[in-house]
Short mmCIF file of C-alpha atoms in Angstrom, two decimals:
data_model
loop_
_atom_site.label_atom_id
_atom_site.label_comp_id
_atom_site.label_asym_id
_atom_site.label_seq_id
_atom_site.Cartn_x
_atom_site.Cartn_y
_atom_site.Cartn_z
CA MET S 411 -27.70 -39.09 34.02
CA VAL S 412 -24.51 -39.91 35.92
CA VAL S 413 -24.27 -40.37 39.69
CA VAL S 414 -20.85 -39.59 41.21
CA ASP S 415 -19.71 -40.66 44.67
CA SER S 416 -18.59 -37.39 46.31
CA HIS S 417 -16.08 -39.16 48.59
CA ARG S 418 -14.18 -41.04 45.89
CA MET S 419 -15.16 -38.67 43.07
CA LYS S 420 -15.91 -41.63 40.83
CA PRO S 421 -19.08 -42.39 38.82
CA VAL S 422 -21.16 -45.18 40.37
CA ASN S 423 -24.22 -45.19 38.10
CA ALA S 424 -25.15 -43.96 34.61
CA ARG S 425 -28.51 -44.19 32.82
CA HIS S 426 -30.21 -42.94 29.65
CA PHE S 427 -33.95 -42.15 29.58
CA ASP S 428 -36.10 -41.67 26.48
CA THR S 429 -38.55 -38.91 27.36
CA TYR S 430 -39.52 -38.37 23.71
CA ALA S 431 -41.20 -41.72 22.96
CA MET S 432 -41.93 -42.79 26.54
CA ASP S 433 -43.01 -41.15 29.79
CA SER S 434 -40.56 -40.13 32.50
CA SER S 435 -41.72 -42.53 35.23
CA GLU S 436 -38.56 -44.64 35.00
CA MET S 437 -36.40 -41.54 35.43
CA GLU S 438 -38.47 -40.47 38.41
CA LEU S 439 -37.82 -43.81 40.16
CA PHE S 440 -34.13 -43.47 39.38
CA LEU S 441 -33.95 -40.01 40.95
CA MET S 442 -35.78 -41.15 44.09
CA ARG S 443 -33.91 -44.45 44.63
CA GLU S 444 -30.45 -44.18 43.11
CA VAL S 445 -29.38 -40.64 44.00
CA ARG S 446 -28.43 -40.77 47.68
CA GLU S 447 -27.59 -38.07 50.19
CA GLY S 448 -24.31 -36.40 49.24
CA ASP S 449 -24.18 -37.92 45.74
CA ILE S 450 -23.31 -35.59 42.86
CA LEU S 451 -25.73 -35.81 39.92
CA ILE S 452 -24.70 -34.88 36.39
CA ALA S 453 -27.78 -34.56 34.16
CA MET S 454 -28.02 -33.44 30.55
CA THR S 455 -30.39 -33.59 27.60
CA PHE S 456 -29.82 -34.37 23.93
CA ASP S 457 -32.08 -34.44 20.89
CA GLU S 458 -35.67 -33.71 22.03
CA ALA S 459 -36.20 -34.35 25.76
CA SER S 460 -39.13 -32.12 26.69
CA ARG S 461 -42.01 -33.95 24.96
CA ASN S 462 -42.91 -36.43 27.73
CA LEU S 463 -40.93 -34.99 30.62
CA GLY S 464 -43.54 -35.08 33.37
CA VAL S 465 -44.30 -32.58 36.12
CA MET S 466 -43.11 -34.98 38.82
CA ALA S 467 -39.74 -35.41 37.09
CA LYS S 468 -39.32 -31.64 36.88
CA ASN S 469 -40.21 -31.29 40.56
CA LEU S 470 -37.66 -33.95 41.53
CA LEU S 471 -34.97 -32.17 39.54
CA ALA S 472 -35.99 -28.87 41.13
CA ASP S 473 -35.61 -30.47 44.56
CA LEU S 474 -32.09 -31.45 43.52
CA GLY S 475 -31.22 -27.82 42.78
CA SER S 476 -32.49 -27.06 39.27
CA SER S 477 -33.91 -23.59 38.72
CA GLN S 478 -34.46 -23.91 34.96
CA ILE S 479 -35.74 -27.41 34.12
CA GLN S 480 -39.35 -26.19 34.16
CA ASN S 481 -38.46 -23.91 31.22
CA LEU S 482 -37.22 -26.72 28.96
CA GLN S 483 -39.00 -26.48 25.59
CA PHE S 484 -38.91 -28.27 22.22
CA ARG S 485 -35.31 -29.10 21.27
CA GLY S 486 -33.94 -26.97 24.09
CA GLN S 487 -30.65 -28.16 25.55
CA TRP S 488 -30.04 -28.31 29.30
CA PHE S 489 -27.47 -29.59 31.75
CA MET S 490 -27.03 -29.45 35.52
CA ILE S 491 -24.49 -30.62 38.06
CA SER S 492 -25.98 -30.80 41.53
CA GLN S 493 -25.73 -32.63 44.85
CA ARG S 494 -28.37 -34.37 46.89
CA GLY S 495 -28.92 -32.46 50.13
CA MET S 496 -27.80 -29.02 48.98
CA LYS S 497 -29.91 -25.99 49.84
CA GLY S 498 -30.90 -23.53 47.17
CA PHE S 499 -30.12 -23.82 43.47
CA SER S 500 -27.12 -25.37 41.79
CA PRO S 501 -24.57 -22.87 40.45
CA TYR S 502 -23.77 -25.32 37.64
CA GLU S 503 -26.77 -25.24 35.33
CA THR S 504 -27.34 -24.02 31.76
CA LEU S 505 -30.43 -23.97 29.56
CA LYS S 506 -30.29 -22.92 25.91
CA ALA S 507 -33.44 -22.56 23.83
CA SER S 508 -33.80 -23.93 20.32
CA LYS S 509 -32.97 -21.53 17.50
CA GLY S 510 -34.97 -21.90 14.30
CA GLY S 511 -36.03 -25.42 15.27
CA LEU S 512 -32.39 -26.53 15.58
CA TRP S 513 -30.43 -27.57 18.64
CA SER S 514 -28.31 -24.99 20.43
CA PRO S 515 -24.84 -26.33 21.26
CA ILE S 516 -23.51 -26.36 24.82
CA ASP S 517 -19.75 -26.38 25.37
CA GLU S 518 -18.85 -25.96 29.04
CA HIS S 519 -15.69 -26.74 31.01
CA MET S 520 -15.56 -26.41 34.79
CA CYS S 521 -14.20 -27.83 38.02
CA VAL S 522 -16.73 -29.06 40.58
CA PRO S 523 -15.96 -29.29 44.33
CA ARG S 524 -16.74 -32.35 46.42
CA HIS S 525 -19.37 -30.39 48.32
CA PHE S 526 -21.15 -27.28 47.15
CA ASP S 527 -24.08 -25.27 48.36
CA GLN S 528 -25.16 -22.15 46.51
CA ARG S 529 -26.00 -20.41 49.76
CA ASN S 530 -22.57 -20.98 51.25
CA VAL S 531 -20.32 -20.76 48.20
CA PRO S 532 -18.50 -17.39 48.38
CA LEU S 533 -18.92 -15.08 45.42
CA LYS S 534 -15.70 -14.71 43.48
CA PRO S 535 -14.69 -12.41 40.61
CA ALA S 536 -14.65 -13.77 37.09
CA ILE S 537 -11.36 -15.42 36.18
CA LEU S 538 -9.00 -13.40 33.99
CA THR S 539 -8.37 -15.64 30.98
CA ASN S 540 -6.20 -13.18 29.04
CA ARG S 541 -2.76 -13.90 30.50
CA GLN S 542 -1.29 -10.82 28.85
CA LEU S 543 -3.31 -8.64 31.23
CA VAL S 544 -2.15 -10.35 34.42
CA GLY S 545 -0.55 -7.76 36.69
CA SER S 546 -1.97 -4.82 34.74
CA ALA S 547 -2.34 -1.62 36.76
CA MET S 548 -5.91 -1.17 35.55
CA PHE S 549 -7.03 -3.97 37.89
CA MET S 550 -5.77 -1.90 40.84
CA THR S 551 -7.83 1.15 39.86
CA PRO S 552 -10.30 2.07 42.64
CA ILE S 553 -13.98 1.75 41.75
CA MET S 554 -16.57 3.77 43.65
CA VAL S 555 -20.24 2.77 43.57
CA ILE S 556 -22.69 5.38 44.87
CA ALA S 557 -25.87 3.64 45.94
CA GLY S 558 -29.26 5.11 45.12
CA GLU S 559 -32.55 4.19 46.75
CA SER S 560 -33.06 0.67 45.33
CA LEU S 561 -31.29 -2.29 46.94
CA SER S 562 -32.19 -4.56 44.00
CA THR S 563 -30.63 -2.12 41.51
CA LEU S 564 -27.50 -1.90 43.65
CA THR S 565 -27.33 -5.71 43.76
CA LEU S 566 -27.42 -5.89 39.95
CA THR S 567 -24.68 -3.27 39.75
CA LEU S 568 -22.44 -5.21 42.16
CA GLU S 569 -23.09 -8.45 40.27
CA THR S 570 -22.04 -6.74 37.05
CA ILE S 571 -18.83 -5.46 38.63
CA LEU S 572 -17.97 -8.86 40.10
CA SER S 573 -18.48 -10.53 36.72
CA GLN S 574 -15.73 -8.42 35.13
CA PRO S 575 -12.63 -10.63 34.62
CA GLY S 576 -9.72 -9.63 36.82
CA ILE S 577 -11.68 -7.38 39.17
CA GLN S 578 -10.26 -7.12 42.70
CA PRO S 579 -13.01 -6.64 45.33
CA ARG S 580 -10.71 -4.83 47.77
CA TYR S 581 -10.56 -1.89 45.36
CA VAL S 582 -14.37 -1.52 45.18
CA VAL S 583 -16.01 0.92 47.60
CA VAL S 584 -19.78 1.32 47.95
CA VAL S 585 -20.96 4.66 49.35
CA TYR S 586 -24.52 4.80 50.65
CA ASN S 587 -26.87 6.71 52.93
CA PRO S 588 -28.15 4.38 55.70
CA GLU S 589 -31.23 6.56 56.10
CA VAL S 590 -32.24 5.90 52.48
CA ILE S 591 -31.15 2.33 51.75
CA LYS S 592 -30.74 -0.52 54.24
CA ASP S 593 -28.67 -3.73 54.45
CA VAL S 594 -25.89 -2.39 52.21
CA THR S 595 -23.16 -3.48 54.64
CA GLN S 596 -24.35 -7.09 54.61
CA LEU S 597 -24.69 -7.02 50.81
CA CYS S 598 -21.14 -5.72 50.40
CA GLN S 599 -19.80 -8.40 52.74
CA LEU S 600 -21.37 -10.99 50.45
CA PHE S 601 -19.49 -9.57 47.45
CA GLY S 602 -16.30 -8.83 49.37
CA PHE S 603 -16.61 -5.09 48.73
CA ASN S 604 -16.08 -2.21 51.19
CA ALA S 605 -19.13 -0.26 52.37
CA LYS S 606 -18.88 3.34 53.55
CA ALA S 607 -21.87 5.07 55.14
CA THR S 608 -22.43 8.79 54.75
CA THR S 609 -25.40 10.89 55.80
CA GLU S 610 -24.14 14.26 54.62
CA LYS S 611 -24.70 15.74 51.19
CA GLU S 612 -21.74 17.93 50.26
CA TYR S 613 -21.13 20.11 47.24
CA TYR S 614 -18.18 22.43 47.48
CA SER S 615 -17.02 25.62 49.22
CA PHE S 616 -17.62 24.28 52.70
CA PRO S 617 -14.70 25.29 54.95
CA ASN S 618 -13.63 21.70 55.65
CA VAL S 619 -13.31 20.76 51.97
CA SER S 620 -12.41 24.02 50.19
CA SER S 621 -9.72 26.38 51.43
CA ARG S 622 -7.61 27.83 48.58
CA ALA S 623 -8.99 30.92 46.87
CA ASP S 624 -6.24 30.83 44.24
CA LEU S 625 -7.14 27.40 42.84
CA VAL S 626 -9.50 26.74 39.93
CA TYR S 627 -10.51 23.33 38.58
CA ARG S 628 -11.68 22.20 35.18
CA VAL S 629 -14.63 19.82 35.72
CA GLU S 630 -17.44 18.10 33.83
CA ASP S 631 -19.94 18.90 36.57
CA PHE S 632 -22.26 21.93 36.52
CA PRO S 633 -22.05 24.30 39.53
CA GLY S 634 -25.64 25.43 39.12
CA GLN S 635 -25.58 28.36 41.57
CA ALA S 636 -24.23 31.28 39.52
CA PHE S 637 -22.13 31.19 36.39
CA THR S 638 -20.88 33.15 33.39
CA ILE S 639 -21.32 32.00 29.80
CA ARG S 640 -21.03 33.58 26.37
CA MET S 641 -24.22 35.09 24.95
CA ALA S 642 -23.74 33.02 21.78
CA THR S 643 -23.69 29.85 23.88
CA TYR S 644 -26.91 30.85 25.63
CA MET S 645 -28.73 31.77 22.41
CA LYS S 646 -27.59 28.67 20.52
CA GLU S 647 -27.64 25.92 23.14
CA LEU S 648 -29.59 26.93 26.25
CA LYS S 649 -32.47 29.15 25.14
CA PRO S 650 -33.99 26.72 22.58
CA ASN S 651 -33.76 23.84 25.09
CA MET S 652 -34.78 25.43 28.38
CA LYS S 653 -37.54 22.91 29.11
CA GLN S 654 -35.28 19.96 28.41
CA CYS S 655 -32.07 21.12 30.05
CA CYS S 656 -32.83 23.81 32.57
CA ASN S 657 -36.38 23.49 33.90
CA LYS S 658 -35.30 22.78 37.49
CA ARG S 659 -33.30 24.80 39.97
CA GLY S 660 -29.70 25.06 38.87
CA TRP S 661 -28.28 23.18 41.85
CA GLU S 662 -30.76 20.33 41.33
CA GLY S 663 -29.03 19.51 38.07
CA TRP S 664 -28.89 21.12 34.66
CA LEU S 665 -27.68 19.69 31.38
CA GLU S 666 -28.28 16.15 32.67
CA LEU S 667 -29.43 14.75 29.33
CA GLY S 668 -26.54 16.19 27.36
CA ARG S 669 -23.78 18.61 28.18
CA TRP S 670 -22.67 18.98 24.56
CA GLU S 671 -19.25 17.76 25.72
CA ARG S 672 -18.78 20.99 27.63
CA GLU S 673 -16.47 21.41 30.63
CA MET S 674 -16.71 24.01 33.38
CA VAL S 675 -14.13 26.05 35.27
CA VAL S 676 -14.95 26.07 39.00
CA PRO S 677 -13.00 27.79 41.81
CA ASP S 678 -12.02 25.85 44.90
CA VAL S 679 -13.70 28.50 47.06
CA SER S 680 -17.05 29.70 45.74
CA ARG S 681 -17.39 33.29 44.57
CA VAL S 682 -21.17 33.24 45.04
CA LEU S 683 -22.65 34.68 48.23
CA ARG S 684 -26.13 33.26 48.70
CA ARG S 685 -28.75 34.66 51.04
CA PRO S 686 -31.41 32.22 52.33
CA LEU S 687 -34.85 32.97 50.92
CA GLY S 688 -36.76 31.91 54.01
CA SER S 689 -38.87 28.84 54.73
CA ASP S 690 -42.01 30.45 53.26
CA LEU S 691 -40.39 30.75 49.82
CA GLU S 692 -38.02 27.80 50.05
CA PRO S 693 -39.17 24.78 52.13
CA VAL S 694 -36.33 23.36 54.22
CA THR S 695 -35.87 19.94 52.64
CA PRO S 696 -32.88 17.76 53.65
CA LEU S 697 -31.14 18.76 50.42
CA ILE S 698 -31.74 22.48 51.01
CA HIS S 699 -30.44 22.13 54.56
CA ALA S 700 -27.31 20.22 53.52
CA LEU S 701 -26.45 22.66 50.73
CA PHE S 702 -27.38 26.09 52.05
CA HIS S 703 -28.11 26.05 55.80
CA ARG S 704 -24.52 25.40 56.81
CA LEU S 705 -21.43 27.53 57.04
CA ARG S 706 -19.94 28.11 53.60
CA ALA S 707 -16.70 29.73 52.51
CA THR S 708 -17.08 32.56 49.99
CA ASN S 709 -14.35 34.47 48.21
CA LEU S 710 -15.44 38.12 47.98
CA GLU S 711 -12.17 39.44 46.54
CA MET S 712 -12.88 40.60 42.98
CA THR S 713 -9.19 40.70 42.07
CA SER S 714 -8.20 37.46 43.74
CA PRO S 715 -5.19 36.05 41.82
CA LEU S 716 -5.19 32.56 40.32
CA SER S 717 -2.16 30.33 40.60
CA ASN S 718 -3.01 27.82 37.87
CA ALA S 719 -4.81 29.79 35.14
CA ASP S 720 -2.20 28.78 32.57
CA THR S 721 -3.04 25.07 33.06
CA LEU S 722 -6.80 25.30 32.46
CA THR S 723 -6.82 24.69 28.72
CA SER S 724 -8.11 21.24 27.85
CA ASP S 725 -4.84 19.65 26.75
CA ARG S 726 -2.73 21.21 29.49
CA TYR S 727 -5.19 20.31 32.23
CA GLU S 728 -5.30 16.69 31.09
CA SER S 729 -1.50 16.64 31.08
CA HIS S 730 -1.47 18.24 34.53
CA LEU S 731 -3.78 15.56 35.93
CA LEU S 732 -1.68 12.81 34.38
CA GLU S 733 1.45 14.27 35.97
CA LEU S 734 -0.23 14.34 39.37
CA LEU S 735 -1.42 10.76 39.04
CA ASN S 736 1.95 9.51 37.82
CA SER S 737 3.75 11.24 40.68
CA SER S 738 1.39 9.90 43.35
CA HIS S 739 2.42 7.27 45.86
CA ALA S 740 0.41 4.29 47.04
CA HIS S 741 -0.32 4.01 50.75
CA VAL S 742 -1.99 0.98 52.31
CA ILE S 743 -4.44 2.17 54.96
CA SER S 744 -5.77 -0.17 57.64
CA LEU S 745 -8.82 1.23 59.42
CA THR S 746 -10.16 -0.05 62.72
CA LYS S 747 -13.82 -0.27 63.59
CA GLU S 748 -13.35 2.74 65.87
CA ASP S 749 -11.94 4.77 62.96
CA ILE S 750 -14.98 4.01 60.81
CA ASN S 751 -17.41 4.80 63.64
CA ALA S 752 -15.65 8.08 64.34
CA CYS S 753 -15.84 8.93 60.65
CA ALA S 754 -19.54 8.09 60.39
CA LEU S 755 -20.56 9.86 63.62
CA ASN S 756 -18.88 13.18 62.81
CA GLU S 757 -21.71 15.73 62.81
CA SER S 758 -20.18 18.30 60.50
CA THR S 759 -19.08 15.99 57.71
CA THR S 760 -18.11 12.41 57.04
CA ASN S 761 -14.45 13.27 57.42
CA LEU S 762 -11.46 11.10 58.26
CA LYS S 763 -7.90 12.37 58.52
CA LEU S 764 -4.98 9.96 58.59
CA VAL S 765 -1.42 11.10 59.22
CA PHE S 766 1.35 8.98 57.70
CA ASP S 767 4.26 11.09 58.95
CA ASP S 768 5.02 14.69 59.83
CA LYS S 769 4.85 15.81 56.19
CA VAL S 770 2.13 13.77 54.54
CA SER S 771 -1.48 13.46 55.63
CA LEU S 772 -4.62 12.23 53.92
CA ARG S 773 -8.07 13.59 54.49
CA CYS S 774 -10.91 11.69 52.81
CA THR S 775 -14.34 13.30 52.71
CA LEU S 776 -17.37 11.51 51.31
CA HIS S 777 -19.84 13.63 49.35
CA GLY S 778 -23.39 13.08 48.23
CA ALA S 779 -24.68 13.84 44.74
CA GLY S 780 -22.05 11.67 43.12
CA HIS S 781 -18.86 13.31 44.39
CA ASP S 782 -15.84 11.98 46.22
CA ARG S 783 -12.82 14.13 46.88
CA ILE S 784 -9.48 12.92 48.11
CA ARG S 785 -7.25 15.78 49.18
CA TRP S 786 -3.52 15.38 49.66
CA HIS S 787 -1.52 17.82 51.79
CA GLU S 788 2.26 17.67 51.37
CA ASP S 789 4.64 20.48 52.24
CA SER S 790 1.82 23.05 52.01
CA MET S 791 0.96 21.87 48.48
CA SER S 792 -2.43 20.28 47.75
CA MET S 793 -4.35 18.70 44.92
CA PHE S 794 -7.63 16.86 44.59
CA TRP S 795 -9.22 14.41 42.22
CA THR S 796 -12.99 14.30 41.74
CA LEU S 797 -14.85 11.18 40.60
CA LEU S 798 -18.16 11.85 38.82
#
């Protein structure tokens, strides 16, 4: 064990303790008397240190910030860098169990601050060690996280994202329903991510998100309301697997466990006119209300022309999307608290429209069920990109 003066950053005491042949009482006295308030303690094991390591010694190390010393077993290797007076656990601790009765090597390199407290140390993304990737455009790709109902699961997801080398928190957006999951805003502030609240569940063909009857999109999602497929596809893929793929209502989700790498063609404005069944046949759940008890746009023209039918083949559509992405322009948007509140309090939809100049405007609408659409309007031309 090495004691370092945190003011001068110099070692002031170093001791070895044999906890294999002798008890740990001498080490316990050392920890109580020689490690003073503010001192940095560097502790590590070698050979076999767990045999006579007493409960009191483990408790003293736990008080100094260790969260793993109680798990030290035969020929396990452990090290910790901590500071007397810190609250919580030390972020600099590693425990490796023995493998096949042999010692597991530990090779760590790190910089330690003069003062550290796990509760107050800001969370930072993992360092990008591959210098060839510095400045790569992939680290500026937006990441959207759609929160479910479990805060602990969301926390694990955010931890995983933050541990990716080179990640930039300002490009991570967490979308959540405040009526379903709480404290997401505070959690995102801890990670440095952006939190966006939405209480509406959107699909498509609502007047404020779908407006062009001549547009058709190639998507991986399943519309689930009404559709046309080949009889051979039904007989070969759907009929033998109805219980597995299609046992629920179509709009609740079909083909969830495997879509056989299929893609769907979906119009911007729905061509399905749905009549409500009535509350006696269809209970008005929040999902039913959000999907069907609101004004919807429906295209009833049987001969409605399509403007982009020639681009719907797989290769051409991929090329079309790449062209749109490559021709896009980056705009930095600064939102005030009033903008966010106005967006969240809108009763019809979580909708925010920002005008950059007299020709270009951006309308961002947040959707439930795993959808986010960003619609550009420029000189009467529009496009959208859907994240699934």
